[in-house]
Amino acid sequence: MIFGYAKERKLPIIGMKILVMKIKDINNYDSEKFIDSFKNIYEESKFITEHADKKRPFKNKKEMILVFLELFDNLDEETKINIIKKHPDLADKIKINKGLSELSDEEQSRSGLKDCSEQEFNLFNDLNSRFKNKFNIPFIFAVRNKNKNEIITEFKSRLDNNDLNLEIKTSISQVKEIAKLRLTELINE
């Protein structure tokens, strides 16, 4: 079990099982278990979870989410950009086959990105390449509860932007949204 004493919940739309935890149990985790359970809330950024661990106990789900968001907000811009760069390309066929973090894998699967046709994979590969060439960061978008068409529309819209600072702000906002959605789904009060 990845998330310790969590209970499984089946997502009705696709039948995927996720693990959910109660705040009371989360507060009782030892540090190692807490960090292991939440280390990828921000992609490959365990250090944020290590800081969040020191803020326990949490009163409730809302407070825990706010702690994670505030810890991210307090980082300097360079660190935030480094976290952005740790996110995988969307619908990257090689990465999907070799392995994403469990949370990224689940999000891309629910959005239909793991089931792209060859033509769709090629389109995403082209969009990813163009985006990284233009902004030097991967395209970040909270894909949970989105479908391929919505993702492609957002991709193209943001590629039309020529303001690097605006894109970095948008990407930072999306990283926070991803973290918030992940925590919201994982924690069951």
Coordinates of N, CA, C and O in Angstrom, one line a residue:
M1 N 0.8 -1.2 0.0 CA 0.0 0.0 0.0 C 0.9 1.2 0.0 O 1.7 1.4 0.9
I2 N 0.7 2.1 -0.9 CA 1.6 3.3 -1.1 C 1.4 4.3 0.0 O 2.3 4.9 0.5
F3 N 0.1 4.5 0.3 CA -0.2 5.6 1.2 C -0.5 5.1 2.6 O -1.3 5.7 3.3
G4 N 0.1 4.1 3.1 CA 0.0 3.7 4.5 C -1.4 3.1 4.8 O -1.8 2.2 4.2
Y5 N -2.0 3.6 5.8 CA -3.3 3.0 6.3 C -4.5 3.6 5.6 O -5.5 3.9 6.1
A6 N -4.3 3.8 4.3 CA -5.4 4.4 3.5 C -6.4 3.4 3.1 O -6.2 2.2 3.1
K7 N -7.6 3.9 2.9 CA -8.7 3.0 2.3 C -8.8 3.3 0.8 O -8.5 4.4 0.4
E8 N -9.2 2.2 0.1 CA -9.3 2.4 -1.3 C -10.7 3.0 -1.6 O -11.7 2.6 -1.0
R9 N -10.8 3.8 -2.6 CA -12.0 4.3 -3.2 C -12.0 4.1 -4.7 O -11.0 4.4 -5.3
K10 N -13.1 3.6 -5.2 CA -13.1 3.4 -6.7 C -13.7 4.7 -7.3 O -14.7 5.2 -6.9
L11 N -13.0 5.2 -8.3 CA -13.6 6.3 -9.1 C -14.6 5.8 -10.0 O -14.4 4.9 -10.8
P12 N -15.9 6.3 -9.9 CA -17.0 5.7 -10.6 C -16.9 5.8 -12.1 O -17.3 4.9 -12.8
I13 N -16.2 6.8 -12.7 CA -16.2 7.0 -14.1 C -15.4 5.9 -14.8 O -15.7 5.3 -15.8
I14 N -14.2 5.7 -14.3 CA -13.3 4.8 -14.9 C -12.9 3.5 -14.2 O -12.2 2.7 -14.6
G15 N -13.4 3.4 -12.9 CA -13.2 2.2 -12.2 C -11.8 2.1 -11.6 O -11.4 1.1 -11.1
M16 N -11.0 3.2 -11.6 CA -9.6 3.2 -11.1 C -9.7 3.3 -9.5 O -10.5 4.1 -9.0
K17 N -8.9 2.6 -8.8 CA -8.9 2.7 -7.4 C -7.8 3.7 -7.0 O -6.7 3.8 -7.5
I18 N -8.2 4.6 -6.0 CA -7.2 5.5 -5.4 C -7.3 5.2 -3.9 O -8.2 4.6 -3.4
L19 N -6.3 5.7 -3.2 CA -6.2 5.5 -1.8 C -6.5 6.8 -1.1 O -6.0 7.8 -1.5
V20 N -7.3 6.8 -0.1 CA -7.7 8.0 0.6 C -7.3 7.9 2.1 O -7.4 6.8 2.6
M21 N -7.0 9.0 2.7 CA -6.5 9.0 4.1 C -7.3 10.0 4.9 O -7.7 11.0 4.4
K22 N -7.5 9.7 6.2 CA -8.1 10.6 7.1 C -7.0 11.5 7.8 O -6.0 11.0 8.1
I23 N -7.4 12.7 8.1 CA -6.5 13.6 8.8 C -6.0 13.0 10.1 O -4.8 13.1 10.4
K24 N -6.8 12.4 10.8 CA -6.4 11.8 12.1 C -5.3 10.8 11.9 O -4.3 10.8 12.6
D25 N -5.5 10.0 10.9 CA -4.4 9.0 10.6 C -3.1 9.7 10.1 O -2.0 9.3 10.5
I26 N -3.3 10.7 9.2 CA -2.2 11.4 8.7 C -1.3 12.0 9.8 O -0.1 12.0 9.8
N27 N -2.0 12.6 10.8 CA -1.4 13.2 11.9 C -0.6 12.2 12.8 O 0.3 12.6 13.5
N28 N -1.0 11.0 12.7 CA -0.4 9.9 13.5 C 0.7 9.2 12.8 O 1.4 8.4 13.4
Y29 N 0.9 9.5 11.5 CA 2.0 8.8 10.8 C 3.3 9.3 11.3 O 3.5 10.4 11.7
D30 N 4.3 8.4 11.4 CA 5.6 8.8 11.7 C 6.1 9.6 10.5 O 5.5 9.6 9.4
S31 N 7.2 10.4 10.7 CA 7.7 11.3 9.6 C 8.0 10.5 8.3 O 7.7 11.0 7.2
E32 N 8.6 9.4 8.4 CA 9.0 8.6 7.2 C 7.7 8.2 6.4 O 7.7 8.4 5.2
K33 N 6.7 7.8 7.1 CA 5.5 7.4 6.4 C 4.8 8.6 5.8 O 4.3 8.6 4.7
F34 N 4.8 9.7 6.5 CA 4.1 11.0 6.0 C 4.9 11.4 4.8 O 4.2 11.7 3.8
I35 N 6.2 11.5 4.8 CA 7.0 12.0 3.7 C 6.8 11.0 2.5 O 6.6 11.5 1.4
D36 N 6.8 9.7 2.8 CA 6.7 8.8 1.7 C 5.3 8.9 1.0 O 5.1 8.8 -0.2
S37 N 4.3 9.2 1.9 CA 2.9 9.3 1.4 C 2.6 10.5 0.5 O 1.8 10.5 -0.4
F38 N 3.3 11.6 0.8 CA 3.0 12.9 0.1 C 4.2 13.5 -0.6 O 4.2 14.6 -1.1
K39 N 5.2 12.7 -0.9 CA 6.5 13.2 -1.5 C 6.3 13.7 -2.9 O 7.1 14.5 -3.3
N40 N 5.3 13.3 -3.6 CA 5.1 13.7 -5.0 C 3.9 14.6 -5.2 O 3.4 14.8 -6.3
I41 N 3.4 15.3 -4.1 CA 2.3 16.2 -4.2 C 2.8 17.3 -5.2 O 2.1 17.7 -6.1
Y42 N 4.1 17.7 -5.0 CA 4.8 18.6 -6.0 C 5.8 17.7 -6.6 O 6.7 17.1 -5.9
E43 N 5.7 17.4 -7.9 CA 6.5 16.5 -8.6 C 7.9 16.5 -8.2 O 8.6 17.4 -8.3
E44 N 8.4 15.3 -7.7 CA 9.8 15.0 -7.3 C 10.3 16.1 -6.4 O 11.5 16.5 -6.6
S45 N 9.5 16.6 -5.5 CA 9.9 17.7 -4.6 C 9.6 17.3 -3.2 O 8.8 18.0 -2.5
K46 N 10.3 16.3 -2.7 CA 10.1 15.8 -1.4 C 10.4 16.8 -0.3 O 9.8 16.7 0.8
F47 N 11.2 17.7 -0.6 CA 11.6 18.7 0.4 C 10.4 19.5 0.9 O 10.4 19.9 2.1
I48 N 9.4 19.7 0.1 CA 8.2 20.5 0.5 C 7.5 19.6 1.5 O 7.0 20.2 2.6
T49 N 7.4 18.4 1.3 CA 6.7 17.5 2.2 C 7.5 17.4 3.5 O 6.9 17.3 4.6
E50 N 8.8 17.4 3.5 CA 9.6 17.4 4.7 C 9.3 18.6 5.5 O 9.2 18.5 6.8
H51 N 9.1 19.7 4.9 CA 8.7 21.0 5.7 C 7.3 20.9 6.2 O 7.0 21.3 7.3
A52 N 6.4 20.3 5.4 CA 5.0 20.2 5.8 C 4.9 19.2 7.0 O 4.1 19.4 7.9
D53 N 5.8 18.2 7.0 CA 5.8 17.3 8.1 C 6.0 18.0 9.5 O 5.4 17.6 10.5
K54 N 6.8 19.0 9.5 CA 7.1 19.8 10.7 C 5.9 20.7 11.1 O 5.9 21.2 12.2
K55 N 4.9 20.8 10.3 CA 3.7 21.7 10.6 C 2.6 20.9 11.2 O 1.5 21.4 11.5
R56 N 2.8 19.5 11.3 CA 1.7 18.7 11.9 C 1.6 18.9 13.4 O 2.6 19.3 14.0
P57 N 0.5 18.7 14.0 CA -0.7 18.1 13.4 C -1.6 19.2 12.7 O -1.6 20.4 13.1
F58 N -2.3 18.7 11.7 CA -3.2 19.6 11.0 C -4.6 19.5 11.6 O -5.0 18.4 12.0
K59 N -5.3 20.6 11.7 CA -6.7 20.6 12.2 C -7.6 19.9 11.3 O -8.5 19.2 11.8
N60 N -7.4 20.0 10.0 CA -8.4 19.5 9.1 C -7.7 19.4 7.7 O -6.6 19.9 7.5
K61 N -8.5 18.9 6.8 CA -8.0 18.8 5.4 C -7.6 20.2 4.8 O -6.6 20.3 4.2
K62 N -8.5 21.2 5.0 CA -8.2 22.5 4.5 C -6.9 23.1 5.0 O -6.1 23.6 4.2
E63 N -6.6 22.9 6.3 CA -5.4 23.4 6.8 C -4.2 22.7 6.2 O -3.2 23.3 5.8
M64 N -4.2 21.4 6.0 CA -3.1 20.6 5.4 C -2.9 21.1 4.0 O -1.7 21.3 3.6
I65 N -3.9 21.3 3.2 CA -3.8 21.8 1.8 C -3.1 23.2 1.9 O -2.2 23.5 1.1
L66 N -3.6 24.1 2.8 CA -3.1 25.4 2.8 C -1.6 25.4 3.2 O -0.8 26.2 2.7
V67 N -1.2 24.5 4.1 CA 0.2 24.4 4.5 C 1.1 24.1 3.2 O 2.1 24.7 3.0
F68 N 0.7 23.1 2.5 CA 1.4 22.7 1.3 C 1.5 23.9 0.3 O 2.5 24.1 -0.3
L69 N 0.3 24.6 0.1 CA 0.3 25.7 -0.9 C 1.2 26.8 -0.4 O 1.9 27.5 -1.2
E70 N 1.1 27.1 0.9 CA 2.0 28.2 1.4 C 3.4 27.9 1.4 O 4.3 28.8 1.1
L71 N 3.8 26.7 1.6 CA 5.2 26.3 1.5 C 5.7 26.5 0.1 O 6.8 27.0 -0.1
F72 N 4.9 26.2 -0.9 CA 5.3 26.4 -2.3 C 5.3 27.9 -2.6 O 6.3 28.4 -3.2
D73 N 4.3 28.7 -2.1 CA 4.3 30.1 -2.3 C 5.6 30.8 -1.8 O 6.0 31.8 -2.4
N74 N 6.1 30.3 -0.7 CA 7.3 30.9 -0.1 C 8.6 30.6 -0.7 O 9.6 31.1 -0.3
L75 N 8.6 29.7 -1.7 CA 9.8 29.4 -2.5 C 10.2 30.6 -3.4 O 9.3 31.3 -3.9
D76 N 11.5 30.7 -3.7 CA 11.9 31.7 -4.6 C 11.5 31.2 -6.0 O 11.2 30.0 -6.3
E77 N 11.5 32.1 -7.0 CA 11.0 31.8 -8.3 C 11.9 30.7 -9.0 O 11.3 29.9 -9.7
E78 N 13.2 30.8 -8.8 CA 14.0 29.8 -9.4 C 13.7 28.4 -9.0 O 13.7 27.4 -9.8
T79 N 13.4 28.2 -7.7 CA 13.0 26.9 -7.2 C 11.7 26.4 -7.7 O 11.5 25.3 -8.1
K80 N 10.7 27.4 -7.9 CA 9.5 27.1 -8.5 C 9.6 26.6 -9.9 O 9.0 25.7 -10.4
I81 N 10.5 27.3 -10.7 CA 10.8 26.9 -12.1 C 11.4 25.5 -12.1 O 11.1 24.7 -13.0
N82 N 12.3 25.2 -11.2 CA 12.9 23.9 -11.1 C 11.8 22.8 -10.9 O 11.9 21.7 -11.4
I83 N 10.9 23.1 -10.1 CA 9.8 22.2 -9.8 C 8.9 22.0 -11.1 O 8.5 20.9 -11.5
I84 N 8.7 23.1 -11.8 CA 7.9 23.1 -13.1 C 8.7 22.1 -14.0 O 8.1 21.3 -14.7
K85 N 10.0 22.2 -14.1 CA 10.8 21.4 -15.0 C 10.8 20.0 -14.7 O 11.2 19.1 -15.5
K86 N 10.4 19.6 -13.4 CA 10.4 18.2 -13.0 C 9.1 17.5 -13.5 O 9.0 16.3 -13.5
H87 N 8.1 18.3 -14.0 CA 6.9 17.7 -14.4 C 7.1 17.0 -15.8 O 7.8 17.5 -16.6
P88 N 6.4 15.9 -16.0 CA 6.6 15.2 -17.3 C 5.8 15.8 -18.4 O 4.8 16.6 -18.1
D89 N 6.2 15.7 -19.6 CA 5.5 16.1 -20.7 C 4.2 15.4 -20.8 O 4.1 14.2 -20.4
L90 N 3.1 16.0 -21.2 CA 1.8 15.4 -21.3 C 1.8 14.4 -22.5 O 2.3 14.8 -23.6
A91 N 1.2 13.3 -22.3 CA 1.1 12.3 -23.3 C 2.4 11.9 -24.0 O 2.5 11.7 -25.2
D92 N 3.5 11.9 -23.2 CA 4.8 11.5 -23.7 C 4.8 9.9 -23.7 O 4.9 9.3 -22.6
K93 N 4.7 9.3 -24.9 CA 4.5 7.9 -25.0 C 5.7 7.1 -24.3 O 5.4 6.1 -23.7
I94 N 6.9 7.6 -24.5 CA 8.0 6.9 -23.9 C 7.9 7.0 -22.4 O 8.1 6.0 -21.7
K95 N 7.6 8.1 -21.8 CA 7.5 8.3 -20.4 C 6.4 7.5 -19.8 O 6.5 6.9 -18.8
I96 N 5.3 7.5 -20.5 CA 4.1 6.7 -20.1 C 4.5 5.2 -20.0 O 4.1 4.5 -19.1
N97 N 5.2 4.7 -21.0 CA 5.6 3.3 -21.0 C 6.7 3.0 -20.0 O 6.8 1.9 -19.5
K98 N 7.6 3.9 -19.7 CA 8.7 3.7 -18.8 C 8.3 4.0 -17.4 O 8.9 3.5 -16.4
G99 N 7.3 4.8 -17.2 CA 6.8 5.1 -15.8 C 6.8 6.6 -15.5 O 7.8 7.2 -15.6
L100 N 5.7 7.0 -15.0 CA 5.5 8.3 -14.5 C 5.4 8.2 -12.9 O 5.2 7.0 -12.5
S101 N 5.4 9.2 -12.2 CA 5.1 9.1 -10.8 C 3.7 8.6 -10.7 O 2.9 8.8 -11.7
E102 N 3.4 7.9 -9.7 CA 2.0 7.3 -9.6 C 0.9 8.3 -9.7 O -0.1 8.1 -10.4
L103 N 1.1 9.5 -9.2 CA 0.0 10.5 -9.3 C -0.1 11.1 -10.7 O -1.2 11.2 -11.2
S104 N 1.1 11.3 -11.4 CA 1.0 11.8 -12.8 C 0.4 10.7 -13.7 O -0.4 11.0 -14.6
D105 N 0.8 9.5 -13.4 CA 0.2 8.4 -14.2 C -1.3 8.3 -14.1 O -2.0 8.2 -15.1
E106 N -1.8 8.4 -12.9 CA -3.2 8.4 -12.6 C -3.9 9.6 -13.3 O -5.0 9.4 -13.9
E107 N -3.3 10.7 -13.2 CA -4.0 11.9 -13.8 C -4.0 11.8 -15.4 O -5.0 12.1 -16.0
Q108 N -2.9 11.4 -15.9 CA -2.9 11.3 -17.4 C -3.8 10.2 -17.9 O -4.4 10.3 -18.9
S109 N -3.9 9.1 -17.1 CA -4.8 8.0 -17.5 C -6.2 8.5 -17.5 O -7.0 8.2 -18.4
R110 N -6.6 9.2 -16.4 CA -8.0 9.7 -16.3 C -8.4 10.6 -17.4 O -9.6 10.8 -17.7
S111 N -7.4 11.4 -17.9 CA -7.7 12.3 -19.0 C -7.6 11.7 -20.3 O -7.8 12.4 -21.3
G112 N -7.3 10.4 -20.4 CA -7.3 9.7 -21.7 C -6.0 9.9 -22.4 O -5.8 9.5 -23.6
L113 N -5.0 10.5 -21.8 CA -3.7 10.7 -22.4 C -2.9 9.4 -22.6 O -2.0 9.4 -23.5
K114 N -3.2 8.4 -21.8 CA -2.4 7.1 -22.0 C -3.0 6.3 -23.1 O -2.4 5.4 -23.6
D115 N -4.2 6.7 -23.6 CA -4.9 6.0 -24.7 C -4.9 6.8 -26.0 O -5.8 6.6 -26.8
C116 N -3.9 7.6 -26.2 CA -3.9 8.4 -27.4 C -3.6 7.5 -28.6 O -2.9 6.5 -28.5
S117 N -4.2 7.9 -29.8 CA -3.8 7.2 -31.0 C -2.4 7.7 -31.4 O -1.8 8.6 -30.8
E118 N -1.8 7.0 -32.4 CA -0.4 7.4 -32.8 C -0.4 8.9 -33.3 O 0.5 9.6 -33.0
Q119 N -1.5 9.2 -34.0 CA -1.6 10.6 -34.4 C -1.7 11.6 -33.3 O -1.1 12.7 -33.3
E120 N -2.5 11.2 -32.2 CA -2.6 12.1 -31.1 C -1.2 12.2 -30.3 O -0.8 13.3 -29.9
F121 N -0.5 11.1 -30.2 CA 0.8 11.1 -29.5 C 1.7 12.0 -30.3 O 2.5 12.8 -29.7
N122 N 1.7 11.9 -31.6 CA 2.5 12.8 -32.5 C 2.2 14.3 -32.3 O 3.1 15.1 -32.2
L123 N 0.9 14.6 -32.2 CA 0.5 15.9 -31.9 C 1.0 16.4 -30.6 O 1.5 17.5 -30.5
F124 N 0.8 15.6 -29.6 CA 1.3 16.0 -28.2 C 2.8 16.2 -28.2 O 3.3 17.1 -27.6
N125 N 3.5 15.3 -28.9 CA 5.0 15.4 -29.0 C 5.4 16.7 -29.6 O 6.3 17.4 -29.2
D126 N 4.7 17.1 -30.7 CA 4.9 18.4 -31.4 C 4.6 19.6 -30.5 O 5.4 20.5 -30.4
L127 N 3.5 19.5 -29.8 CA 3.1 20.6 -28.9 C 4.1 20.8 -27.8 O 4.5 21.9 -27.4
N128 N 4.5 19.6 -27.2 CA 5.4 19.6 -26.1 C 6.8 20.2 -26.6 O 7.3 21.1 -25.9
S129 N 7.2 19.8 -27.7 CA 8.5 20.3 -28.2 C 8.5 21.8 -28.5 O 9.4 22.6 -28.1
R130 N 7.4 22.3 -29.2 CA 7.2 23.7 -29.5 C 7.2 24.5 -28.2 O 7.8 25.6 -28.1
F131 N 6.5 24.0 -27.2 CA 6.3 24.7 -25.9 C 7.6 24.9 -25.2 O 8.0 25.9 -24.8
K132 N 8.4 23.8 -25.1 CA 9.7 23.8 -24.4 C 10.7 24.6 -25.2 O 11.5 25.4 -24.6
N133 N 10.6 24.6 -26.5 CA 11.5 25.5 -27.3 C 11.2 26.9 -27.1 O 12.1 27.8 -27.1
K134 N 9.9 27.3 -26.9 CA 9.5 28.6 -26.8 C 9.8 29.2 -25.4 O 10.2 30.3 -25.2
F135 N 9.4 28.4 -24.4 CA 9.5 28.9 -23.0 C 10.6 28.2 -22.1 O 10.7 28.6 -20.9
N136 N 11.2 27.2 -22.6 CA 12.2 26.5 -21.8 C 11.7 25.8 -20.5 O 12.4 25.6 -19.6
I137 N 10.4 25.5 -20.5 CA 9.8 24.7 -19.5 C 8.7 23.8 -20.1 O 8.3 24.1 -21.2
P138 N 8.4 22.7 -19.5 CA 7.3 21.9 -20.0 C 5.9 22.6 -19.8 O 5.8 23.5 -18.9
F139 N 5.0 22.2 -20.6 CA 3.6 22.7 -20.5 C 3.0 22.1 -19.3 O 3.0 20.9 -19.1
I140 N 2.6 22.9 -18.4 CA 2.0 22.5 -17.1 C 0.5 22.8 -17.1 O 0.1 24.0 -17.3
F141 N -0.3 21.8 -16.9 CA -1.8 22.0 -16.9 C -2.4 21.0 -16.0 O -2.1 19.8 -16.1
A142 N -3.2 21.4 -15.1 CA -3.9 20.4 -14.2 C -5.0 19.7 -15.0 O -6.1 20.1 -15.3
V143 N -4.6 18.5 -15.5 CA -5.4 17.7 -16.4 C -6.5 16.9 -15.7 O -7.4 16.4 -16.4
R144 N -6.5 16.8 -14.4 CA -7.5 16.1 -13.7 C -8.9 16.7 -14.1 O -9.0 17.9 -14.1
N145 N -9.8 15.8 -14.4 CA -11.1 16.2 -14.9 C -11.2 16.9 -16.2 O -12.2 17.6 -16.5
K146 N -10.1 16.8 -17.0 CA -10.1 17.4 -18.3 C -10.0 16.3 -19.3 O -9.6 15.2 -19.0
N147 N -10.4 16.5 -20.6 CA -10.3 15.5 -21.6 C -9.2 16.0 -22.6 O -8.7 17.1 -22.6
K148 N -8.9 15.1 -23.6 CA -7.8 15.4 -24.5 C -8.1 16.7 -25.3 O -7.2 17.5 -25.5
N149 N -9.3 16.9 -25.7 CA -9.6 18.1 -26.5 C -9.4 19.4 -25.7 O -8.9 20.4 -26.2
E150 N -9.8 19.4 -24.4 CA -9.6 20.5 -23.6 C -8.1 20.8 -23.4 O -7.7 22.0 -23.3
I151 N -7.4 19.8 -23.2 CA -5.9 19.9 -23.0 C -5.3 20.5 -24.3 O -4.4 21.4 -24.2
I152 N -5.6 20.0 -25.4 CA -5.1 20.5 -26.7 C -5.4 21.9 -26.9 O -4.6 22.7 -27.3
T153 N -6.7 22.3 -26.6 CA -7.1 23.7 -26.7 C -6.3 24.6 -25.8 O -5.8 25.7 -26.2
E154 N -6.1 24.2 -24.6 CA -5.3 25.0 -23.6 C -3.8 25.1 -24.1 O -3.2 26.1 -24.1
F155 N -3.3 23.9 -24.6 CA -1.9 23.9 -25.1 C -1.7 24.9 -26.2 O -0.8 25.8 -26.2
K156 N -2.6 24.9 -27.2 CA -2.5 25.8 -28.3 C -2.7 27.3 -27.9 O -2.0 28.2 -28.4
S157 N -3.6 27.5 -27.0 CA -3.9 28.9 -26.5 C -2.6 29.4 -25.8 O -2.2 30.6 -26.1
R158 N -2.0 28.6 -25.0 CA -0.8 29.1 -24.3 C 0.4 29.2 -25.2 O 1.3 30.0 -25.0
L159 N 0.4 28.4 -26.3 CA 1.5 28.6 -27.3 C 1.4 29.9 -28.0 O 2.4 30.4 -28.5
D160 N 0.2 30.4 -28.1 CA 0.0 31.7 -28.8 C 0.5 32.9 -27.9 O 0.8 34.0 -28.4
N161 N 0.7 32.7 -26.6 CA 1.3 33.7 -25.7 C 2.8 33.9 -26.1 O 3.5 33.0 -26.3
N162 N 3.2 35.2 -26.0 CA 4.6 35.5 -26.3 C 5.3 36.1 -25.0 O 6.4 36.5 -25.1
D163 N 4.6 36.1 -23.9 CA 5.1 36.7 -22.7 C 5.6 35.6 -21.8 O 4.8 34.9 -21.1
L164 N 6.9 35.4 -21.7 CA 7.5 34.4 -20.8 C 7.1 34.6 -19.4 O 6.8 33.6 -18.7
N165 N 7.1 35.8 -18.8 CA 6.7 36.0 -17.4 C 5.3 35.6 -17.2 O 5.0 35.0 -16.1
L166 N 4.4 35.9 -18.1 CA 3.0 35.4 -18.0 C 2.9 33.9 -18.0 O 2.2 33.3 -17.2
E167 N 3.7 33.2 -18.8 CA 3.7 31.8 -18.9 C 4.2 31.2 -17.6 O 3.7 30.2 -17.1
I168 N 5.3 31.8 -17.1 CA 5.8 31.2 -15.8 C 4.8 31.4 -14.7 O 4.5 30.5 -13.9
K169 N 4.1 32.5 -14.6 CA 3.0 32.7 -13.6 C 1.9 31.7 -13.8 O 1.4 31.2 -12.9
T170 N 1.5 31.5 -15.1 CA 0.5 30.5 -15.4 C 0.9 29.1 -14.9 O 0.1 28.4 -14.3
S171 N 2.1 28.8 -15.2 CA 2.7 27.4 -14.9 C 2.7 27.2 -13.4 O 2.4 26.2 -12.9
I172 N 3.2 28.3 -12.7 CA 3.2 28.2 -11.2 C 1.8 28.0 -10.7 O 1.6 27.2 -9.8
S173 N 0.9 28.7 -11.2 CA -0.5 28.6 -10.8 C -1.0 27.2 -11.0 O -1.7 26.6 -10.2
Q174 N -0.7 26.6 -12.2 CA -1.1 25.2 -12.5 C -0.4 24.2 -11.6 O -1.1 23.2 -11.2
V175 N 0.8 24.4 -11.2 CA 1.5 23.5 -10.3 C 0.8 23.5 -9.0 O 0.5 22.4 -8.4
K176 N 0.4 24.7 -8.5 CA -0.4 24.8 -7.3 C -1.7 24.1 -7.4 O -2.2 23.4 -6.5
E177 N -2.4 24.2 -8.5 CA -3.7 23.6 -8.8 C -3.5 22.1 -8.8 O -4.4 21.4 -8.2
I178 N -2.5 21.6 -9.4 CA -2.2 20.1 -9.4 C -2.1 19.6 -7.9 O -2.7 18.6 -7.5
A179 N -1.3 20.3 -7.2 CA -1.0 19.9 -5.8 C -2.3 20.0 -5.0 O -2.7 19.0 -4.2
K180 N -3.1 21.0 -5.2 CA -4.4 21.1 -4.4 C -5.4 20.0 -4.8 O -6.0 19.4 -4.0
L181 N -5.4 19.7 -6.1 CA -6.3 18.6 -6.6 C -5.8 17.2 -6.0 O -6.7 16.4 -5.6
R182 N -4.5 17.0 -6.0 CA -4.0 15.8 -5.5 C -4.3 15.6 -4.0 O -4.8 14.6 -3.6
L183 N -4.1 16.6 -3.2 CA -4.4 16.6 -1.8 C -5.9 16.4 -1.5 O -6.3 15.7 -0.7
T184 N -6.7 17.2 -2.3 CA -8.1 17.1 -2.1 C -8.6 15.7 -2.3 O -9.5 15.2 -1.6
E185 N -8.1 15.0 -3.3 CA -8.5 13.7 -3.6 C -8.0 12.6 -2.6 O -8.6 11.6 -2.3
L186 N -6.8 12.8 -2.1 CA -6.1 11.8 -1.2 C -6.6 11.9 0.2 O -6.6 10.9 0.9
I187 N -7.1 13.1 0.6 CA -7.5 13.2 2.0 C -9.0 13.2 2.1 O -9.7 13.9 1.4
N188 N -9.5 12.3 3.0 CA -10.9 12.2 3.3 C -11.1 12.4 4.7 O -10.7 11.6 5.6
E189 N -11.8 13.5 5.1 CA -11.9 13.8 6.5 C -12.9 12.9 7.2 O -13.9 12.5 7.1

